PDB file of C-alpha atoms in Angstrom:
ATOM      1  CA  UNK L   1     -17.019  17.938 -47.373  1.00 44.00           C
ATOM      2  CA  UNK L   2     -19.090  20.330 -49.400  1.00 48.00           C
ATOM      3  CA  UNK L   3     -19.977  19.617 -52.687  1.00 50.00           C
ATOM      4  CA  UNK L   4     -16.952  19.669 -55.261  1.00 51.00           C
ATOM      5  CA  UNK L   5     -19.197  22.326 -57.859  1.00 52.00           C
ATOM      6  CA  UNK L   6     -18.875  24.908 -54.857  1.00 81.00           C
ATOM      7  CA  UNK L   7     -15.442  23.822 -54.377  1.00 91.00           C
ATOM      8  CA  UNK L   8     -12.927  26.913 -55.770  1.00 95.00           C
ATOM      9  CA  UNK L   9      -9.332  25.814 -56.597  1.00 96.00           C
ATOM     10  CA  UNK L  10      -6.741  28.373 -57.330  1.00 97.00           C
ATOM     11  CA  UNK L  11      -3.101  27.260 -58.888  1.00 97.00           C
ATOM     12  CA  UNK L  12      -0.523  29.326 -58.620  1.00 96.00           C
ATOM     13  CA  UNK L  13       3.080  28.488 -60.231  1.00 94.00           C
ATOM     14  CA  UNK L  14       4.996  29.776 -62.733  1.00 92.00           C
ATOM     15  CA  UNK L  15       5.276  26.739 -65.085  1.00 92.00           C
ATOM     16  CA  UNK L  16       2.362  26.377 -67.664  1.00 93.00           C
ATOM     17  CA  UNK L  17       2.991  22.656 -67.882  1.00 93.00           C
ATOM     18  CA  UNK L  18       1.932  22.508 -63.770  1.00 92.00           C
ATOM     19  CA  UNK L  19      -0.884  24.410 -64.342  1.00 94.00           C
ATOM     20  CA  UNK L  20      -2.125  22.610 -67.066  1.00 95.00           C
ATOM     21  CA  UNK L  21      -1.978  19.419 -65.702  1.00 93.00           C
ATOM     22  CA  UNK L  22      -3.356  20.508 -62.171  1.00 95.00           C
ATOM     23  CA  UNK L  23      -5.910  22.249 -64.025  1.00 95.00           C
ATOM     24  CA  UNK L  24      -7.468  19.544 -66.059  1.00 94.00           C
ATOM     25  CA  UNK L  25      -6.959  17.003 -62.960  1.00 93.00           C
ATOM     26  CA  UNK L  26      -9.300  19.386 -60.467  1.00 94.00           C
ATOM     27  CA  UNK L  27     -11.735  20.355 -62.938  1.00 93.00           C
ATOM     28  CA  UNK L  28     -12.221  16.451 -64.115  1.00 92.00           C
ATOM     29  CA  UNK L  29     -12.981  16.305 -60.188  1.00 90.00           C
ATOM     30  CA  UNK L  30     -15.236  19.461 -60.533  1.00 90.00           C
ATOM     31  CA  UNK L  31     -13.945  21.836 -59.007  1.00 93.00           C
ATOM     32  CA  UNK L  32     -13.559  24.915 -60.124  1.00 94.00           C
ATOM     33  CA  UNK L  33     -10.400  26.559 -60.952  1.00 96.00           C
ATOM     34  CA  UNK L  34      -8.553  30.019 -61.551  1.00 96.00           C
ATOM     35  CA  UNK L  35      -4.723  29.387 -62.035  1.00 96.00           C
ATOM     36  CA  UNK L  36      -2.017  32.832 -61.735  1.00 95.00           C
ATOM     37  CA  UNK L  37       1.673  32.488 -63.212  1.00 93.00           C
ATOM     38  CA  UNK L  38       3.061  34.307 -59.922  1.00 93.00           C
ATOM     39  CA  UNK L  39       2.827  35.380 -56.087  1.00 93.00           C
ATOM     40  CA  UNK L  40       1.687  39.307 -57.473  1.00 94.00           C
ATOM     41  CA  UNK L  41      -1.198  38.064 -59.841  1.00 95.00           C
ATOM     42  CA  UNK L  42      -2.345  35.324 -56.908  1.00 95.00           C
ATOM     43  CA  UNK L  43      -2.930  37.862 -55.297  1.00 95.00           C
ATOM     44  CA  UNK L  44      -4.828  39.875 -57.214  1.00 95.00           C
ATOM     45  CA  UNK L  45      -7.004  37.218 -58.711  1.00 96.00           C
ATOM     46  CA  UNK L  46      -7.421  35.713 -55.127  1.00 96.00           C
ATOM     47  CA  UNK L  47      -9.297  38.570 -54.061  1.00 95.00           C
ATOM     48  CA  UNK L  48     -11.466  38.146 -56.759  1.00 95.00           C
ATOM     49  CA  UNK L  49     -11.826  34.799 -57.058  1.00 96.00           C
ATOM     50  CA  UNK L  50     -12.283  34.079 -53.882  1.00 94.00           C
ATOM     51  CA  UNK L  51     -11.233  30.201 -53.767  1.00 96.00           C
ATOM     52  CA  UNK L  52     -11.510  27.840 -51.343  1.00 94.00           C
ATOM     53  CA  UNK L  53      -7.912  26.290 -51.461  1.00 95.00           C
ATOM     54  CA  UNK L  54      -5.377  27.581 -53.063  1.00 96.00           C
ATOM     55  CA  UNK L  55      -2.061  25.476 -55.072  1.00 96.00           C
ATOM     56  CA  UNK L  56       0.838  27.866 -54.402  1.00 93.00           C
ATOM     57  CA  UNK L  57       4.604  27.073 -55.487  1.00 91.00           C
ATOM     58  CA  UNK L  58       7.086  28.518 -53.453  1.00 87.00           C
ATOM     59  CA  UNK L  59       9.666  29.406 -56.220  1.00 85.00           C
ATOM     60  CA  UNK L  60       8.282  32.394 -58.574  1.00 86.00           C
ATOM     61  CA  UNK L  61       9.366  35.230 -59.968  1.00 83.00           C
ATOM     62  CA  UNK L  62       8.714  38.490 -58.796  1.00 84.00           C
ATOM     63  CA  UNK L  63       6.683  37.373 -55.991  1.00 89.00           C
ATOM     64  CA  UNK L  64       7.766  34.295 -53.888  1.00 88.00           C
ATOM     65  CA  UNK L  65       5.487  31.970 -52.242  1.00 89.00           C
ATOM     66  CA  UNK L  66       5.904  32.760 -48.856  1.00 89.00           C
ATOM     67  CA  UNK L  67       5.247  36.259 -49.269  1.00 91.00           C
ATOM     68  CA  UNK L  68       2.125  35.819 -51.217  1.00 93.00           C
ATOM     69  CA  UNK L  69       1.060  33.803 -48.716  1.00 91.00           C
ATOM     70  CA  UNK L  70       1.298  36.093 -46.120  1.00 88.00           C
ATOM     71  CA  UNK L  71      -0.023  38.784 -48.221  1.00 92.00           C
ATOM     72  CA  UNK L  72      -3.307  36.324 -48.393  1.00 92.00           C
ATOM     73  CA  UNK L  73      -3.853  35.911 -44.871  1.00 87.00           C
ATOM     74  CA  UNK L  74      -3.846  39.430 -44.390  1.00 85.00           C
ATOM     75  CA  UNK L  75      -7.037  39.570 -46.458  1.00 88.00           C
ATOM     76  CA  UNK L  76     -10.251  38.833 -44.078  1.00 83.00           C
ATOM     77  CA  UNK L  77     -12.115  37.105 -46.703  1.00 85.00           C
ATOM     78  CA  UNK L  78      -9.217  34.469 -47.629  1.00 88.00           C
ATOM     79  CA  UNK L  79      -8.862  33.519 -43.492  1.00 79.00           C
ATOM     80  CA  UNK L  80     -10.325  30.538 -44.394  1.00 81.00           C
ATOM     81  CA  UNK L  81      -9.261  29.301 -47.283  1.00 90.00           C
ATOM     82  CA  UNK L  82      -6.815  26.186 -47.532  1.00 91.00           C
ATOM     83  CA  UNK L  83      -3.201  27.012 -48.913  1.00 92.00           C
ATOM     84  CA  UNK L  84      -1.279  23.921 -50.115  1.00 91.00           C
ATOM     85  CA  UNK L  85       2.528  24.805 -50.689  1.00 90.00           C
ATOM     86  CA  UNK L  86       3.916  23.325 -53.933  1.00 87.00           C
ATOM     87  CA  UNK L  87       7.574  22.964 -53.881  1.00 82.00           C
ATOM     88  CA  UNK L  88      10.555  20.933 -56.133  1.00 76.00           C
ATOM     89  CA  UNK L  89      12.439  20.404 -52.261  1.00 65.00           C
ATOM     90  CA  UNK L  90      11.483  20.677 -48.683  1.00 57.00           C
ATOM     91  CA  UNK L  91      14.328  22.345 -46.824  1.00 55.00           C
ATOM     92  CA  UNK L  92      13.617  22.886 -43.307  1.00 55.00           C
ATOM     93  CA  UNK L  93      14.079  26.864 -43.399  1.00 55.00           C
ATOM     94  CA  UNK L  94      11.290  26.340 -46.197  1.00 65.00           C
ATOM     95  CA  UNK L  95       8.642  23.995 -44.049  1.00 66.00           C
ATOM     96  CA  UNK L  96       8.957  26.468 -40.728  1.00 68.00           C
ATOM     97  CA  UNK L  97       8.649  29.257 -43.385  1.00 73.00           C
ATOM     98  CA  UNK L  98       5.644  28.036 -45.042  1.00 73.00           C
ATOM     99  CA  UNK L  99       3.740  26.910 -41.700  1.00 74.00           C
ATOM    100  CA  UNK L 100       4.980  30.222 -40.528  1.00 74.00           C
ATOM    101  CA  UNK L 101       3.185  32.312 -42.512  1.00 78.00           C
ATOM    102  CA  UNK L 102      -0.163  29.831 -42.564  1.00 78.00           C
ATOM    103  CA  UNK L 103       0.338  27.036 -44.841  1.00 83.00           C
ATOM    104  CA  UNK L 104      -1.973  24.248 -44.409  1.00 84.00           C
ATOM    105  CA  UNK L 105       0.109  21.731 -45.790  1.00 84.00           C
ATOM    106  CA  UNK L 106       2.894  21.475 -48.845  1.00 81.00           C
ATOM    107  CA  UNK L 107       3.600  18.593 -51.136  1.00 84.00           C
ATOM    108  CA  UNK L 108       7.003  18.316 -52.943  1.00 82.00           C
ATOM    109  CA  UNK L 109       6.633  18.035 -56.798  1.00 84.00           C
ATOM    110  CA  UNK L 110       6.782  16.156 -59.140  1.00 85.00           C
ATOM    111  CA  UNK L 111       3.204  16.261 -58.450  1.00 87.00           C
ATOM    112  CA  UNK L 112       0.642  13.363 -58.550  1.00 89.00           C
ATOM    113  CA  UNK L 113      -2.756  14.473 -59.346  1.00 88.00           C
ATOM    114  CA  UNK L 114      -4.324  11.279 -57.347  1.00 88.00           C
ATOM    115  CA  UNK L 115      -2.335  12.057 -54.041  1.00 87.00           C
ATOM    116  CA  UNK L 116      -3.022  15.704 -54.351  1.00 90.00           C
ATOM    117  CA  UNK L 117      -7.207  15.335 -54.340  1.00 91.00           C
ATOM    118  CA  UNK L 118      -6.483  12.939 -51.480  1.00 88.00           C
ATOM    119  CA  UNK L 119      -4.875  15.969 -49.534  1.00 86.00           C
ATOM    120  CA  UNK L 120      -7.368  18.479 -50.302  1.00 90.00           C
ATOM    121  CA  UNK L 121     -10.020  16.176 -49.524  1.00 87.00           C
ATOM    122  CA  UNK L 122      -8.214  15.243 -46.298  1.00 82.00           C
ATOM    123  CA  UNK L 123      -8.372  19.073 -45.432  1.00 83.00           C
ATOM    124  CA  UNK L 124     -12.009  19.526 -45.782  1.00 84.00           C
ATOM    125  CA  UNK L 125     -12.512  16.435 -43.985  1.00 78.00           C
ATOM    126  CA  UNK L 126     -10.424  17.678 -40.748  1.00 73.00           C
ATOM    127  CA  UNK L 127     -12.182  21.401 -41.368  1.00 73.00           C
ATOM    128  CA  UNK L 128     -15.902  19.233 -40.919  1.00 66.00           C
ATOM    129  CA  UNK L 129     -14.967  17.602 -37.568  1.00 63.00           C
ATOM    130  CA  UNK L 130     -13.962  20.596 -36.319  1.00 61.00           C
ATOM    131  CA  UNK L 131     -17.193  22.822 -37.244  1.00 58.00           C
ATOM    132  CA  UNK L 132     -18.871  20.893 -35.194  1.00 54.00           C
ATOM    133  CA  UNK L 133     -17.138  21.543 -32.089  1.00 59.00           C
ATOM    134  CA  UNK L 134     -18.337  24.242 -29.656  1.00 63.00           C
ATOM    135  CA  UNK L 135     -18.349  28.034 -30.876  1.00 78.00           C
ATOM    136  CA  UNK L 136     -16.949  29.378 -27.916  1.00 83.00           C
ATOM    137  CA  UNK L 137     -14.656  28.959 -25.115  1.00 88.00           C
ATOM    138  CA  UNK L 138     -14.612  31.227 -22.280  1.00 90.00           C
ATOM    139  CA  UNK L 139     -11.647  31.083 -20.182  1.00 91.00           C
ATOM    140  CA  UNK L 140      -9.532  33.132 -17.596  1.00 92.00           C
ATOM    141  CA  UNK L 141     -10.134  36.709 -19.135  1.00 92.00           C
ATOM    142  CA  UNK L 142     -10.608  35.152 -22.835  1.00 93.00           C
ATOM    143  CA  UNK L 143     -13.373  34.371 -25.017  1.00 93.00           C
ATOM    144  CA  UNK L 144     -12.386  32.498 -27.765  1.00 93.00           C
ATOM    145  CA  UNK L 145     -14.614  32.263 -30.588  1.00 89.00           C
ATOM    146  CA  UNK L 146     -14.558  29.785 -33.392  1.00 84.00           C
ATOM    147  CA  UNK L 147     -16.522  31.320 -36.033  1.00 78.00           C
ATOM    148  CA  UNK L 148     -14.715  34.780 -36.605  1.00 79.00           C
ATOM    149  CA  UNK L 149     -11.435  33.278 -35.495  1.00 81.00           C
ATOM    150  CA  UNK L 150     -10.797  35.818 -32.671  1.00 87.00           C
ATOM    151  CA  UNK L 151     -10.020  36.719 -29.366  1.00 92.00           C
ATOM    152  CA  UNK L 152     -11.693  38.191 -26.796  1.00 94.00           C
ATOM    153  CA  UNK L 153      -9.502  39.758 -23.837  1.00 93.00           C
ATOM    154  CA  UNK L 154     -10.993  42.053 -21.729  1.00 87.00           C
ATOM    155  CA  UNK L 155     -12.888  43.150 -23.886  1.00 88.00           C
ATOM    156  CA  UNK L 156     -10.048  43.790 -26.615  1.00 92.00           C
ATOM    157  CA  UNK L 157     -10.133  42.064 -29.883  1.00 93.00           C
ATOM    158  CA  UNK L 158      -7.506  40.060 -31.117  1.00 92.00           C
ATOM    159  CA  UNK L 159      -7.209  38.409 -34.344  1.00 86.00           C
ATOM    160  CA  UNK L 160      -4.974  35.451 -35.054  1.00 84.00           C
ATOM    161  CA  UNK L 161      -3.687  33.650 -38.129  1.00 81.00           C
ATOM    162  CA  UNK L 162      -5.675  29.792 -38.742  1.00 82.00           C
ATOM    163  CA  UNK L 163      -3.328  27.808 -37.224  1.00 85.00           C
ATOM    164  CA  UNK L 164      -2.391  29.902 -34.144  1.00 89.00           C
ATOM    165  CA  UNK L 165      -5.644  30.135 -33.476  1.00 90.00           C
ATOM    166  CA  UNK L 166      -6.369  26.262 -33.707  1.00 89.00           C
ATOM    167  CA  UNK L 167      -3.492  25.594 -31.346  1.00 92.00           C
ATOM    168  CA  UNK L 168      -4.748  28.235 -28.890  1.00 95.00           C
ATOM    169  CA  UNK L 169      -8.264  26.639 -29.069  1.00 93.00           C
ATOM    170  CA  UNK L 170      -7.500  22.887 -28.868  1.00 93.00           C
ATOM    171  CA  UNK L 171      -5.301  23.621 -25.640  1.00 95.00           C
ATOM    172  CA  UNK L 172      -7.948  26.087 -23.986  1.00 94.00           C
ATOM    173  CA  UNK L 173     -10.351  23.475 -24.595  1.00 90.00           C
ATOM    174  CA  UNK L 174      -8.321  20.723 -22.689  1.00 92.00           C
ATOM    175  CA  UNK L 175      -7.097  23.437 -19.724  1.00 93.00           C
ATOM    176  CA  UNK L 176      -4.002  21.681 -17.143  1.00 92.00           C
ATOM    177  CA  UNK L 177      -3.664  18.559 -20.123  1.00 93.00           C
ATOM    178  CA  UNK L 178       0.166  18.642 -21.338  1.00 94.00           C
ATOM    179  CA  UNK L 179       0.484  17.678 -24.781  1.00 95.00           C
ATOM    180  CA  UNK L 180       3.362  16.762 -26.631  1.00 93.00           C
ATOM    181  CA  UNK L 181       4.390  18.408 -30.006  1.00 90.00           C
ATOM    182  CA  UNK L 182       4.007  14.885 -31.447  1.00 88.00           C
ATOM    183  CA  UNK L 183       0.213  15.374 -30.046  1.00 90.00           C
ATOM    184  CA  UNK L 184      -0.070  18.847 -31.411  1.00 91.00           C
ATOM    185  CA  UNK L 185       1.340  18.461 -34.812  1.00 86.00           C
ATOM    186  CA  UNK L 186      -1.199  15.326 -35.087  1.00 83.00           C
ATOM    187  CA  UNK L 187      -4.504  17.395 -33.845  1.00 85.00           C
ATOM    188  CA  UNK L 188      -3.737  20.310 -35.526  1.00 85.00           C
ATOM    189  CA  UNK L 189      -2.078  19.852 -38.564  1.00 81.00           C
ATOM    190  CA  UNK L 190      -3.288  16.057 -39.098  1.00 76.00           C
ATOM    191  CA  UNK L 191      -1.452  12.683 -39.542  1.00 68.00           C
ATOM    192  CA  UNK L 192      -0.937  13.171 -42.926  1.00 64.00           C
ATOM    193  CA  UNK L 193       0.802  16.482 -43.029  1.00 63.00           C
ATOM    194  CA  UNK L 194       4.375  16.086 -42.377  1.00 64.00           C
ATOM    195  CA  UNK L 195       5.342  18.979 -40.196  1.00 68.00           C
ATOM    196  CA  UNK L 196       8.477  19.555 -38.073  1.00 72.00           C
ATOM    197  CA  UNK L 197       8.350  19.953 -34.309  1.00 74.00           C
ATOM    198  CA  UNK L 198      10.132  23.735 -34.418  1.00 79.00           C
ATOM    199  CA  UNK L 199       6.979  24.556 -35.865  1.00 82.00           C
ATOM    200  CA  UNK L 200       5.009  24.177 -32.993  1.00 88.00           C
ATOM    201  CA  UNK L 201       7.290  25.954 -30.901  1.00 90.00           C
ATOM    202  CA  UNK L 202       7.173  29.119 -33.523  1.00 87.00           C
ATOM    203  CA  UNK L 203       3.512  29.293 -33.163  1.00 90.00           C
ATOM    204  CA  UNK L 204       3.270  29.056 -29.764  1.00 93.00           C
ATOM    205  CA  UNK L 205       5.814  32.191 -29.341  1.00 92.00           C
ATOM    206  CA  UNK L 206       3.628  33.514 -31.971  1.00 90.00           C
ATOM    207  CA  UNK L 207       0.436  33.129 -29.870  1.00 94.00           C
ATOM    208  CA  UNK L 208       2.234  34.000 -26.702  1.00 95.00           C
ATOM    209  CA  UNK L 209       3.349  37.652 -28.129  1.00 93.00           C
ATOM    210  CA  UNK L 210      -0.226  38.434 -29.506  1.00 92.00           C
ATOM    211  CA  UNK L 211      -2.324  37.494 -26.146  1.00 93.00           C
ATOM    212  CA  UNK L 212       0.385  37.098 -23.120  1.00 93.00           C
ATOM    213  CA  UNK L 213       2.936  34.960 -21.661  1.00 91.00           C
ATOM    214  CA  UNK L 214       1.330  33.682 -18.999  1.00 89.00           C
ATOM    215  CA  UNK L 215      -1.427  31.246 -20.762  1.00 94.00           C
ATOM    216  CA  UNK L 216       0.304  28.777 -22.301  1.00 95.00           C
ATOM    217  CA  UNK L 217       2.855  26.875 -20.216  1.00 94.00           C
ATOM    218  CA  UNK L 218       6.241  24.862 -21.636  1.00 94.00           C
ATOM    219  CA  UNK L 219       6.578  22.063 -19.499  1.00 92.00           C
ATOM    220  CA  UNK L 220      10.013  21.537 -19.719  1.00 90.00           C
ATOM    221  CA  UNK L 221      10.722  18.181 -21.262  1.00 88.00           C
ATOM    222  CA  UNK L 222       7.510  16.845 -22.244  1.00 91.00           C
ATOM    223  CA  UNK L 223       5.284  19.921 -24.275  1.00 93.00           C
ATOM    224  CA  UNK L 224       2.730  22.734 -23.527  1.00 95.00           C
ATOM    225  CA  UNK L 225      -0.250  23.240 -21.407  1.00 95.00           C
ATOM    226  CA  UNK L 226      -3.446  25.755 -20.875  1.00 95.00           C
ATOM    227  CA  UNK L 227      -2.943  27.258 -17.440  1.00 92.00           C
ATOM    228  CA  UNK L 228      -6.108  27.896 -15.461  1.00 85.00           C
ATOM    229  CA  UNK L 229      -4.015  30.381 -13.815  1.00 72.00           C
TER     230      UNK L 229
END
């Protein structure tokens, strides 16, 4: 994990008493934080700020989460930044929703400040083992490369959200292996992110329209595979 001084922490919600207290916790961590009161203004201060992870509450006015969100990912210098979802409940449309758009995880409030650095911290840790994995894979008619999150087909260029492109990557990189969604929910999102099974399926249709049917094969039964063709 890089050091926490570098580390830039944006908190988006629309009650001052969250923002306070998530304020005060990160920067008596040192990090460095920006806060925004809703989905509109994160955006705007985002681009500016530039953070490295960013708090974002689901419920605002004007601007919901979700959208901002997507709105974020859009922005090539924010690709890699880590978006926690902060939410009073989890309803299912809400999880697939939030993972939809590129979520990283979400934690349901009330907040506690000691379980929330131990997420963000869990993040960084999962983002280390994976920089040191190889830059690119070259498979079939792809080239897949790791460091500007894009796709090479036939000499096309095709640029996919963080997560799609992890789950592309981890199942090029193990071509014919069928893994579970239990196994893909674990590699890609981690252990400690509780994530429901639909949304594996959604970003494997997701990954499927952008680059081609005929890649990635359901296994009917047991999960999804690389084809070698």
């Amino acid at each position: 994990m890089a050091d926490k001084q570098k580390i830039k922490v944006l908190v988006v919600d629309d009650e001052p008493d969250i923002v306070e207290i998530l304020k005060y916790n990160l920067q008596k961590e040192g990090y460095e934080v920006a806060t925004a009161e809703d989905g509109i203004k994160a955006v705007k201060t985002a681009t500016k700020f530039q953070p490295d992870v960013i708090l974002l509450d689901i419920m605002m006015p004007n601007q919901d989460g979700v959208e901002t969100c997507l709105q974020i990912r859009q922005i090539p210098e924010l690709k890699h930044a880590f978006i926690i979802f902060l939410t009073a409940r989890m309803e299912e449309y809400s999880e697939v929703a939030a993972f939809d758009v590129g979520a990283d995880d979400y934690i349901t409030k009330p907040i506690k400040p000691r379980a929330l650095m131990s997420r963000i911290a869990a993040l960084f840790r999962r983002e280390s083992k994976k920089e040191q994995e190889q830059a690119q894979i070259k498979i079939r008619d792809l080239v897949i490369d790791r460091g500007s999150y894009t796709i090479d087909k036939s000499g096309k260029t095709i640029t996919l959200p963080k997560k799609e492109f992890e789950l592309l990557y981890f199942l090029a990189k193990n071509p014919n292996m069928v893994f579970s969604r239990d196994e893909l929910l674990h590699n890609i999102w981690g252990s400690d992110v509780f994530v429901l099974a639909r949304t594996v399926d959604v970003h494997i249709r997701k990954v499927r329209e952008k680059i081609g049917e005929d890649y990635i094969t359901t296994v009917k039964g047991v999960g999804y595979k690389f084809d070698l063709g």
